[in-house]
Coordinates of C-alpha atoms and ligand atoms in Angstrom, one line a residue:
X1 CA 90.8 104.4 146.0
X2 CA 90.1 107.0 143.3
X3 CA 86.7 108.5 142.7
X4 CA 84.0 106.7 141.1
X5 CA 83.5 107.4 137.4
X6 CA 80.1 108.3 136.6
X7 CA 77.7 108.6 133.7
X8 CA 77.1 112.0 132.2
X9 CA 73.5 112.5 131.3
X10 CA 71.6 115.6 130.7
X11 CA 74.5 117.7 132.0
X12 CA 74.9 115.8 135.3
X13 CA 77.4 113.2 136.5
X14 CA 75.3 110.4 137.8
X15 CA 75.4 106.8 139.2
X16 CA 73.9 103.9 137.4
X17 CA 70.3 103.3 138.5
X18 CA 71.3 99.8 139.7
X19 CA 74.2 101.2 141.8
X20 CA 76.4 98.5 140.6
X21 CA 80.1 99.2 139.7
X22 CA 83.1 97.5 138.0
X23 CA 86.8 98.2 137.9
X24 CA 89.0 99.5 135.2
X25 CA 92.3 97.8 135.4
X26 CA 95.8 99.0 134.3
X27 CA 97.1 96.1 132.1
X28 CA 100.8 96.9 132.9
X29 CA 100.4 96.7 136.6
X30 CA 97.1 94.9 137.2
X31 CA 96.2 97.7 139.6
X32 CA 92.7 99.4 139.6
X33 CA 92.7 102.6 137.8
X34 CA 89.2 103.6 139.0
X35 CA 85.9 102.1 140.0
X36 CA 83.2 102.7 137.1
X37 CA 79.4 102.8 137.3
X38 CA 78.0 99.7 135.6
X39 CA 74.9 100.9 133.6
X40 CA 72.1 99.0 132.1
X41 CA 69.2 99.5 129.9
X42 CA 67.5 101.9 132.2
X43 CA 70.4 104.3 132.2
X44 CA 70.7 104.1 128.4
X45 CA 67.1 105.1 128.1
X46 CA 67.5 108.1 130.2
X47 CA 70.5 109.3 128.1
X48 CA 68.6 108.8 124.9
X49 CA 65.6 110.8 126.2
X50 CA 68.1 113.5 127.3
X51 CA 69.7 113.6 123.9
X52 CA 66.2 113.7 122.2
X53 CA 65.2 116.7 124.3
X54 CA 68.3 118.5 123.7
X55 CA 68.3 117.8 119.9
X56 CA 65.2 120.3 119.4
X57 CA 67.5 123.2 120.3
X58 CA 70.9 122.0 119.3
X59 CA 69.9 121.4 115.6
X60 CA 69.0 125.1 115.5
X61 CA 72.2 126.5 116.8
X62 CA 73.9 128.0 113.7
X63 CA 76.7 125.6 112.6
X64 CA 79.4 128.3 113.0
X65 CA 78.4 128.7 116.7
X66 CA 78.7 125.0 117.1
X67 CA 82.0 125.1 115.4
X68 CA 83.2 127.6 118.1
X69 CA 82.5 125.1 120.9
X70 CA 84.5 122.5 118.9
X71 CA 87.4 125.0 118.6
X72 CA 87.2 125.3 122.5
X73 CA 87.3 121.4 122.6
X74 CA 90.4 121.4 120.4
X75 CA 92.1 124.0 122.8
X76 CA 91.1 122.1 125.9
X77 CA 92.3 118.9 124.6
X78 CA 95.7 120.6 123.8
X79 CA 95.9 121.9 127.3
X80 CA 95.0 118.5 128.8
X81 CA 97.1 116.4 126.3
X82 CA 99.7 115.2 128.7
X83 CA 97.1 114.2 131.4
X84 CA 95.0 112.3 128.9
X85 CA 97.9 110.6 127.4
X86 CA 99.2 109.3 130.8
X87 CA 95.7 108.2 131.7
X88 CA 95.7 106.3 128.3
X89 CA 99.0 104.5 129.2
X90 CA 97.5 103.6 132.6
X91 CA 94.2 102.5 131.4
X92 CA 95.0 100.6 128.1
X93 CA 98.7 100.2 128.1
X94 CA 100.0 101.9 124.8
X95 CA 103.3 103.6 125.3
X96 CA 103.3 107.3 126.2
X97 CA 104.4 108.7 122.8
X98 CA 101.7 106.8 121.0
X99 CA 99.3 107.9 123.7
X100 CA 100.2 111.5 122.9
X101 CA 99.7 110.8 119.2
X102 CA 96.2 109.4 120.0
X103 CA 95.2 112.7 121.8
X104 CA 96.8 114.8 118.9
X105 CA 94.5 113.0 116.4
X106 CA 91.6 114.3 118.4
X107 CA 93.0 117.8 118.5
X108 CA 93.3 117.8 114.7
X109 CA 89.9 116.5 114.4
X110 CA 88.4 119.2 116.6
X111 CA 90.0 122.0 114.6
X112 CA 89.1 120.3 111.3
X113 CA 85.4 119.8 112.2
X114 CA 85.3 123.2 113.8
X115 CA 86.0 124.6 110.4
X116 CA 83.2 122.4 109.0
X117 CA 80.8 124.7 110.9
X118 CA 81.5 127.4 108.2
X119 CA 81.2 124.8 105.3
X120 CA 78.9 121.8 105.7
X121 CA 78.7 122.3 101.9
X122 CA 75.6 121.5 100.0
X123 CA 75.1 122.5 96.4
X124 CA 72.8 124.2 93.9
X125 CA 72.2 123.0 90.4
X126 CA 70.1 124.4 87.6
X127 CA 66.4 123.5 87.4
X128 CA 64.4 122.8 84.3
X129 CA 61.6 125.4 84.8
X130 CA 61.9 129.2 84.8
X131 CA 61.6 131.1 88.0
X132 CA 62.5 128.2 90.2
X133 CA 65.4 127.3 92.4
X134 CA 66.9 124.1 93.6
X135 CA 69.4 123.2 96.2
X136 CA 70.7 120.1 98.2
X137 CA 71.5 120.6 102.0
X138 CA 72.9 118.4 104.6
X139 CA 70.5 117.9 107.4
X140 CA 71.1 116.6 110.9
X141 CA 69.4 113.4 111.9
X142 CA 68.7 113.3 115.7
X143 CA 70.0 111.1 118.3
X144 CA 73.3 109.2 117.3
X145 CA 74.9 106.4 119.4
X146 CA 78.6 105.9 119.4
X147 CA 80.0 102.6 120.3
X148 CA 83.9 102.5 120.5
X149 CA 86.8 100.1 121.2
X150 CA 89.6 100.6 123.6
X151 CA 92.6 100.7 121.4
X152 CA 92.2 104.4 120.3
X153 CA 90.3 105.6 123.3
X154 CA 90.4 109.3 122.6
X155 CA 91.0 109.4 118.7
X156 CA 88.2 107.1 117.7
X157 CA 85.4 108.9 119.9
X158 CA 86.7 112.1 118.4
X159 CA 86.2 110.8 114.8
X160 CA 82.6 110.1 115.6
X161 CA 81.5 112.8 118.0
X162 CA 83.0 115.9 116.3
X163 CA 81.3 115.4 112.9
X164 CA 78.0 114.2 114.6
X165 CA 77.9 117.5 116.7
X166 CA 78.9 120.0 114.0
X167 CA 76.2 118.5 111.9
X168 CA 73.6 119.2 114.6
X169 CA 73.0 115.8 116.2
X170 CA 73.1 114.9 119.8
X171 CA 74.9 112.0 121.2
X172 CA 74.7 109.0 123.5
X173 CA 78.3 107.6 123.8
X174 CA 79.2 104.0 125.0
X175 CA 83.0 103.6 125.2
X176 CA 84.6 100.2 125.5
X177 CA 84.5 98.8 129.0
X178 CA 88.4 98.6 129.0
X179 CA 88.7 102.4 128.7
X180 CA 85.7 103.9 130.5
X181 CA 87.6 106.6 132.5
X182 CA 89.1 107.9 129.2
X183 CA 85.7 108.0 127.8
X184 CA 84.4 110.0 130.7
X185 CA 87.4 112.4 130.6
X186 CA 86.8 113.0 126.8
X187 CA 83.1 114.0 127.6
X188 CA 84.3 116.3 130.6
X189 CA 86.3 118.4 128.0
X190 CA 83.2 119.0 126.1
X191 CA 81.2 119.9 129.2
X192 CA 84.0 122.4 130.1
X193 CA 83.9 123.7 126.5
X194 CA 80.3 124.7 126.9
X195 CA 78.3 122.0 125.2
X196 CA 74.6 122.3 126.2
X197 CA 73.0 120.0 128.6
X198 CA 71.9 116.7 127.0
X199 CA 73.8 117.3 123.9
X200 CA 76.7 114.8 124.8
X201 CA 75.8 112.0 127.2
X202 CA 77.9 109.0 128.2
X203 CA 76.7 105.6 129.5
X204 CA 79.4 103.4 130.9
X205 CA 79.2 99.6 131.2
X206 CA 79.2 96.3 129.4
X207 CA 78.6 96.3 125.6
X208 CA 76.3 93.4 125.3
X209 CA 73.1 94.7 127.2
X210 CA 73.7 98.4 126.4
X211 CA 74.5 97.7 122.7
X212 CA 71.4 95.6 122.1
X213 CA 69.4 98.3 123.9
X214 CA 70.9 101.0 121.5
X215 CA 70.1 98.8 118.4
X216 CA 66.4 98.4 119.7
X217 CA 65.8 101.9 120.8
X218 CA 63.2 103.6 118.7
X219 CA 64.7 107.0 119.4
X220 CA 68.3 106.2 118.2
X221 CA 68.4 107.1 114.6
X222 CA 72.1 106.4 113.8
X223 CA 74.8 104.0 115.2
X224 CA 78.4 104.6 114.5
X225 CA 80.3 101.5 115.6
X226 CA 84.0 100.6 115.7
X227 CA 85.2 97.3 117.0
X228 CA 85.3 93.6 115.9
X229 CA 83.5 92.3 112.8
X230 CA 81.6 89.7 114.7
X231 CA 80.0 92.2 117.1
X232 CA 79.6 94.9 114.4
X233 CA 77.7 92.6 112.0
X234 CA 75.4 91.4 114.7
X235 CA 74.6 94.8 115.7
X236 CA 74.1 95.8 112.1
X237 CA 71.5 93.1 111.6
X238 CA 69.7 94.0 114.7
X239 CA 69.7 97.8 113.9
X240 CA 68.5 97.1 110.3
X241 CA 65.2 95.6 111.7
X242 CA 64.6 99.1 113.2
X243 CA 65.7 100.8 109.9
X244 CA 68.6 102.6 111.5
X245 CA 71.5 104.0 109.7
X246 CA 74.7 102.2 110.8
X247 CA 78.3 103.0 110.2
X248 CA 80.7 100.2 110.8
X249 CA 84.6 100.3 111.1
X250 CA 85.7 96.6 111.8
X251 CA 88.8 94.4 111.7
X252 CA 91.8 94.3 109.6
X253 CA 94.3 91.9 108.2
X254 CA 96.8 94.3 106.8
X255 CA 100.0 93.6 104.8
X256 CA 103.2 95.3 103.9
X257 CA 104.6 94.1 100.6
X258 CA 108.4 94.4 100.2
X259 CA 109.9 94.0 96.7
X260 CA 113.5 93.2 95.9
X261 CA 114.4 96.7 95.0
X262 CA 113.1 98.3 98.3
X263 CA 115.0 100.3 100.7
X264 CA 115.7 97.5 103.3
X265 CA 116.6 99.8 106.3
X266 CA 113.4 101.8 105.8
X267 CA 111.3 98.7 105.4
X268 CA 112.6 97.3 108.6
X269 CA 111.8 100.4 110.5
X270 CA 108.3 100.6 109.0
X271 CA 107.5 96.9 109.7
X272 CA 108.6 97.1 113.3
X273 CA 106.6 100.2 113.9
X274 CA 103.4 98.9 112.0
X275 CA 103.5 95.4 113.3
X276 CA 104.5 96.0 117.0
X277 CA 103.3 99.6 117.7
X278 CA 100.4 99.6 120.2
X279 CA 101.5 96.0 120.8
X280 CA 99.9 95.0 117.4
X281 CA 96.5 96.1 118.7
X282 CA 95.7 98.5 115.9
X283 CA 93.0 97.9 113.3
X284 CA 95.6 99.0 110.7
X285 CA 98.4 96.9 112.3
X286 CA 100.7 95.0 109.9
X287 CA 100.1 91.4 110.5
X288 CA 101.3 89.9 107.2
X289 CA 104.7 90.6 105.5
X290 CA 104.6 89.6 101.9
X291 CA 108.1 89.5 100.7
X292 CA 109.7 89.0 97.4
X293 CA 112.1 86.0 97.2
X294 CA 115.3 87.9 96.6
X295 CA 115.2 90.1 99.7
X296 CA 113.4 87.6 102.0
X297 CA 116.5 86.3 103.9
X298 CA 118.2 89.5 104.6
X299 CA 114.9 91.2 105.7
X300 CA 114.0 88.3 108.0
X301 CA 117.4 88.3 109.5
X302 CA 117.2 92.0 110.3
X303 CA 113.7 91.7 111.6
X304 CA 114.5 88.9 114.0
X305 CA 117.4 90.8 115.5
X306 CA 115.4 94.0 115.9
X307 CA 112.2 92.2 117.2
X308 CA 114.2 90.4 119.8
X309 CA 115.8 93.8 121.0
X310 CA 112.4 95.5 121.5
X311 CA 112.1 96.7 125.0
X312 CA 108.7 95.6 126.8
X313 CA 107.3 97.3 129.9
X314 CA 105.1 100.0 131.5
X315 CA 104.6 102.6 128.7
X316 CA 105.1 105.5 131.1
X317 CA 108.8 104.8 131.0
X318 CA 109.8 106.7 127.8
X319 CA 112.4 104.0 126.9
X320 CA 109.8 101.4 126.5
X321 CA 108.8 100.4 123.0
X322 CA 106.1 97.8 123.6
X323 CA 103.5 97.9 126.2
X324 CA 101.2 95.2 127.5
X325 CA 98.2 93.9 125.6
X326 CA 94.9 95.1 126.9
X327 CA 93.8 92.3 129.2
X328 CA 94.5 88.8 130.3
X329 CA 91.7 87.6 128.1
X330 CA 93.2 89.3 124.9
X331 CA 96.6 87.7 125.7
X332 CA 95.1 84.3 125.9
X333 CA 93.4 84.9 122.5
X334 CA 96.7 85.8 120.9
X335 CA 98.6 82.9 122.5
X336 CA 95.9 80.5 121.0
X337 CA 96.6 81.9 117.6
X338 CA 100.4 81.3 118.1
X339 CA 99.6 77.6 118.9
X340 CA 97.4 77.6 115.8
X341 CA 100.3 78.9 113.7
X342 CA 102.6 76.3 115.1
X343 CA 100.0 73.6 114.4
X344 CA 99.7 74.6 110.9
X345 CA 103.4 74.2 110.2
X346 CA 104.6 77.9 110.3
X347 CA 108.0 78.3 111.8
X348 CA 108.3 80.5 114.8
X349 CA 111.4 82.7 114.7
X350 CA 111.0 84.5 118.0
X351 CA 108.5 85.5 120.6
X352 CA 105.4 83.3 121.2
X353 CA 105.4 83.6 125.0
X354 CA 103.4 85.3 127.7
X355 CA 105.5 87.4 130.0
X356 CA 105.3 90.0 132.8
X357 CA 107.1 93.2 133.9
X358 CA 110.5 92.0 135.4
X359 CA 110.8 95.3 137.2
X360 CA 107.3 94.8 138.9
X361 CA 107.2 91.3 140.1
X362 CA 106.3 89.8 136.7
X363 CA 102.9 91.9 136.7
X364 CA 101.1 92.8 133.6
X365 CA 99.6 91.2 130.5
X366 CA 102.7 91.3 128.3
X367 CA 103.3 89.3 125.2
X368 CA 106.6 88.9 123.4
X369 CA 106.7 90.2 119.8
X370 CA 106.5 87.1 117.6
X371 CA 107.6 86.4 114.1
X372 CA 106.5 83.6 112.0
X373 CA 108.2 82.4 108.9
X374 CA 107.1 79.9 106.1
X375 CA 103.5 81.1 106.3
X376 CA 101.3 80.3 103.4
X377 CA 98.5 82.6 102.4
X378 CA 95.7 80.2 103.4
X379 CA 96.9 79.5 106.8
X380 CA 94.5 80.8 109.6
X381 CA 97.3 83.0 111.0
X382 CA 97.5 84.6 107.6
X383 CA 93.8 85.1 107.2
X384 CA 92.3 85.9 110.7
X385 CA 92.7 88.9 112.7
X386 CA 95.0 88.2 115.8
X387 CA 95.0 91.7 117.3
X388 CA 98.4 91.3 118.9
X389 CA 102.1 91.4 118.4
X390 CA 102.2 88.6 115.8
X391 CA 103.7 89.0 112.3
X392 CA 103.5 86.3 109.6
X393 CA 106.1 86.3 106.8
X394 CA 104.8 85.0 103.4
X395 CA 107.1 84.6 100.4
X396 CA 106.2 85.6 97.0
X397 CA 107.5 85.6 93.4
X398 CA 106.5 89.0 92.0
X399 CA 104.2 92.0 92.4
X400 CA 101.3 90.4 90.7
X401 CA 101.2 87.4 93.2
X402 CA 101.9 89.8 96.2
X403 CA 98.9 91.9 95.3
X404 CA 96.7 88.7 94.9
X405 CA 97.8 87.5 98.3
X406 CA 97.2 90.9 99.8
X407 CA 93.6 91.0 98.4
X408 CA 92.7 87.4 99.4
X409 CA 91.5 88.0 102.9
X410 CA 88.2 88.8 104.2
X411 CA 89.2 92.3 105.5
X412 CA 90.2 95.3 103.3
X413 CA 91.5 98.1 105.5
X414 CA 95.1 99.0 104.8
X415 CA 98.0 97.8 102.6
X416 CA 101.5 99.0 101.9
X417 CA 104.1 98.5 99.2
X418 CA 108.0 99.1 99.5
X419 CA 109.6 99.6 96.2
X420 CA 111.8 102.2 94.4
X421 CA 110.0 101.5 91.1
X422 CA 107.3 104.2 90.3
X423 CA 105.6 102.0 87.8
X424 CA 105.2 99.1 90.4
X425 CA 103.9 101.8 92.9
X426 CA 101.3 103.0 90.6
X427 CA 100.1 99.4 89.6
X428 CA 99.9 98.6 93.2
X429 CA 97.8 101.8 93.9
X430 CA 95.5 100.7 91.2
X431 CA 95.2 97.0 92.2
X432 CA 95.2 96.9 95.9
X433 CA 91.6 96.5 97.1
X434 CA 91.9 98.1 100.6
X435 CA 90.3 101.4 101.8
X436 CA 93.9 102.7 102.5
X437 CA 97.2 102.3 100.5
X438 CA 100.6 103.5 101.6
X439 CA 103.8 103.6 99.3
X440 CA 107.1 103.3 101.2
X441 CA 105.4 103.7 104.6
X442 CA 103.8 101.0 106.9
X443 CA 100.1 100.3 107.2
X444 CA 99.5 102.7 110.1
X445 CA 99.5 106.5 110.4
X446 CA 96.3 107.9 108.7
X447 CA 95.7 111.6 108.9
X448 CA 92.4 113.0 109.8
X449 CA 91.6 114.9 106.6
X450 CA 91.2 111.8 104.4
X451 CA 88.5 109.2 104.4
X452 CA 89.3 106.3 106.8
X453 CA 87.8 102.9 106.5
X454 CA 88.0 99.6 104.6
X455 CA 86.4 97.4 102.1
X456 CA 84.9 93.8 102.5
X457 CA 84.6 92.7 106.2
X458 CA 86.2 95.8 107.5
X459 CA 82.9 97.6 107.3
X460 CA 79.8 98.4 105.3
X461 CA 81.1 101.0 102.9
X462 CA 81.0 104.1 105.2
X463 CA 84.2 106.1 105.9
X464 CA 85.2 108.1 108.8
X465 CA 87.3 111.3 109.0
X466 CA 87.6 114.0 106.3
X467 CA 84.4 115.5 105.0
X468 CA 83.2 112.0 104.3
X469 CA 82.6 111.6 108.0
X470 CA 79.6 113.8 107.6
X471 CA 77.9 111.2 105.5
X472 CA 77.3 109.0 108.6
X473 CA 75.6 111.8 110.5
X474 CA 73.7 113.8 107.9
X475 CA 70.8 113.1 105.5
X476 CA 70.4 115.0 102.2
X477 CA 67.4 117.3 101.9
X478 CA 66.6 118.5 98.4
X479 CA 64.7 121.8 98.2
X480 CA 62.9 123.3 95.4
X481 CA 61.6 126.9 95.5
X482 CA 59.1 127.9 92.7
X483 CA 58.7 131.7 92.5
X484 CA 56.7 131.7 89.2
X485 CA 53.3 131.9 90.8
X486 CA 51.9 129.1 88.5
X487 CA 51.9 125.4 88.5
X488 CA 54.9 124.2 86.7
X489 CA 55.0 120.5 86.3
X490 CA 58.5 119.1 86.0
X491 CA 59.1 116.6 83.1
X492 CA 55.6 117.4 81.8
X493 CA 55.4 121.2 81.1
X494 CA 58.8 121.4 79.5
X495 CA 57.6 122.5 76.1
X496 CA 55.8 125.3 77.6
X497 CA 59.1 126.8 78.7
X498 CA 60.2 127.3 75.0
X499 CA 57.0 129.0 74.1
X500 CA 57.1 131.6 77.0
Ligands
NAD601 P1 84.6 94.7 120.5 O1 83.8 94.4 119.3 O2 84.8 93.7 121.5 O3 84.0 96.0 121.2 C1 83.8 97.1 120.5 C2 82.6 97.9 121.4 O4 81.5 97.2 121.2 C3 82.9 98.1 122.8 O5 82.6 99.4 123.3 C4 82.0 97.0 123.4 O6 81.7 97.3 124.7 C5 80.9 97.0 122.5 N1 80.0 95.8 122.4 C6 80.3 94.6 122.8 N2 79.3 93.8 122.6 C7 78.3 94.4 122.0 C8 77.1 94.3 121.5 N3 76.6 93.0 121.5 N4 76.4 95.2 120.9 C9 76.9 96.4 120.8 N5 78.1 96.8 121.2 C10 78.8 95.8 121.9 O7 86.1 95.2 119.9 P2 87.3 95.7 120.8 O8 87.9 94.5 121.3 O9 87.0 96.8 121.7 O10 88.1 96.3 119.6 C11 89.1 95.5 118.8 C12 88.4 95.4 117.4 O11 88.1 96.8 116.9 C13 89.3 94.8 116.4 O12 88.6 93.9 115.7 C14 89.9 96.1 115.5 O13 90.3 95.7 114.3 C15 88.6 96.8 115.6 N6 89.0 98.3 115.2 C16 88.6 98.7 114.0 C17 88.9 100.0 113.6 C18 88.5 100.6 112.3 O14 88.5 101.8 112.1 N7 88.3 99.8 111.3 C19 89.6 100.8 114.6 C20 90.0 100.3 115.9 C21 89.7 99.1 116.2

């Protein structure tokens, strides 16, 4: 049995106060990856108190010095990239090439945010009185709590922790209970990089009790949450009663639109990658294909052939294209949606079956990549997030109706258009109401230097990544310095200025 994975609180690896544990399971083999401490409210409180104590010093460390620690984090992530990627494939199932990409995103973020240590830009502006100076600064906030999902187990914690730290906050991190070991390994990198005791704490265990305690805790000032819309909105409401700042990144129901003039081969590659990469379990995954009438038959035929040929299996084998879904429970949820689709009158073209790894006695939570045709925009499979390898094909007349269908869901994360017509592309950029828009590329593949997030039910208007990430973890402080030596009343003594 592998070693127990512990919480990291105040610079120490410690067991949960209750002594309870649970197992992290490999979804491809159903083997135990590691036993994990099962924390409760008491552990969370210890972590918050440690973070609160550490904040007093960390906020005063000059940001360029904080940035140097982040550069070391980037370097260490690079050195451990392969180990972390392999652990990711084992703990949550994504294939090894994608797991490497997940770690790479954190490396990119570490160097980007390390650089912010010498920016964290505020601004000055002219003031209306003589001998007076004004400036606006970004200020740290205090203890921030990070709650993350399992589907990008290194990248998403990096999007949150790196901007939070560079801005001078301290952290309590609660990773998903499906990827706790990865969460702990991520924190270990920061400890190795020299992050001071108490600045970065991790509490492992079930979301409900710990999440509620985070929302209620008076010393947690900010919550940055990525996960399902249902859990996110409940947390938001609960935290609002305590006046906390909350950043939400929630579900998606993303579409690729393919016009008659599109490059067909390119569209097929992009659709397969966006719909079935990470087994469809990305918030940006394509789950709707809105296709213009003239190209529909050819595109559908090519997609069915290529989807049936996808190789499923344990993602450590580099020839495998589609890994398992994260758990038996997730697989059941996906299968239920497939039954709903059939019941709604959509035509299943392939997939729709639970399966296992044939080379390993049928073990693992695999699901065959599934295509539905004859889907209409109002069907539940065209409106609700399935979070699995299921793609619904919706026929459309023209660009206007395609855009209207794209915008008609409760989520607004990512959308994409395939066309060779530049006028159509720019109209789509203007009219698609999602936080991310791609032209001639699928709905996945965001880069860390741009804002990431979505409209409507995908969040609450906040964005991650880029410099915008700092908005969640800083508050503006406006500073006025009057060196006139007399009382100068803004908005009142303005005429005096002209007399002087
Ligand atoms: P989830 O909502 O079940 O869990 C997310 C996190 O919340 C986990 O750490 C979980 O332990 C915790 N949690 C559970 N109950 C809680 C509670 N009552 N209070 C506080 N925290 C609680 O989501 P998931 O299944 O881990 O992730 C999949 C979802 O995440 C999908 O909906 C996906 O679209 C979304 N997602 C969104 C983005 C984005 O940036 N928009 C990125 C990745 C995933």
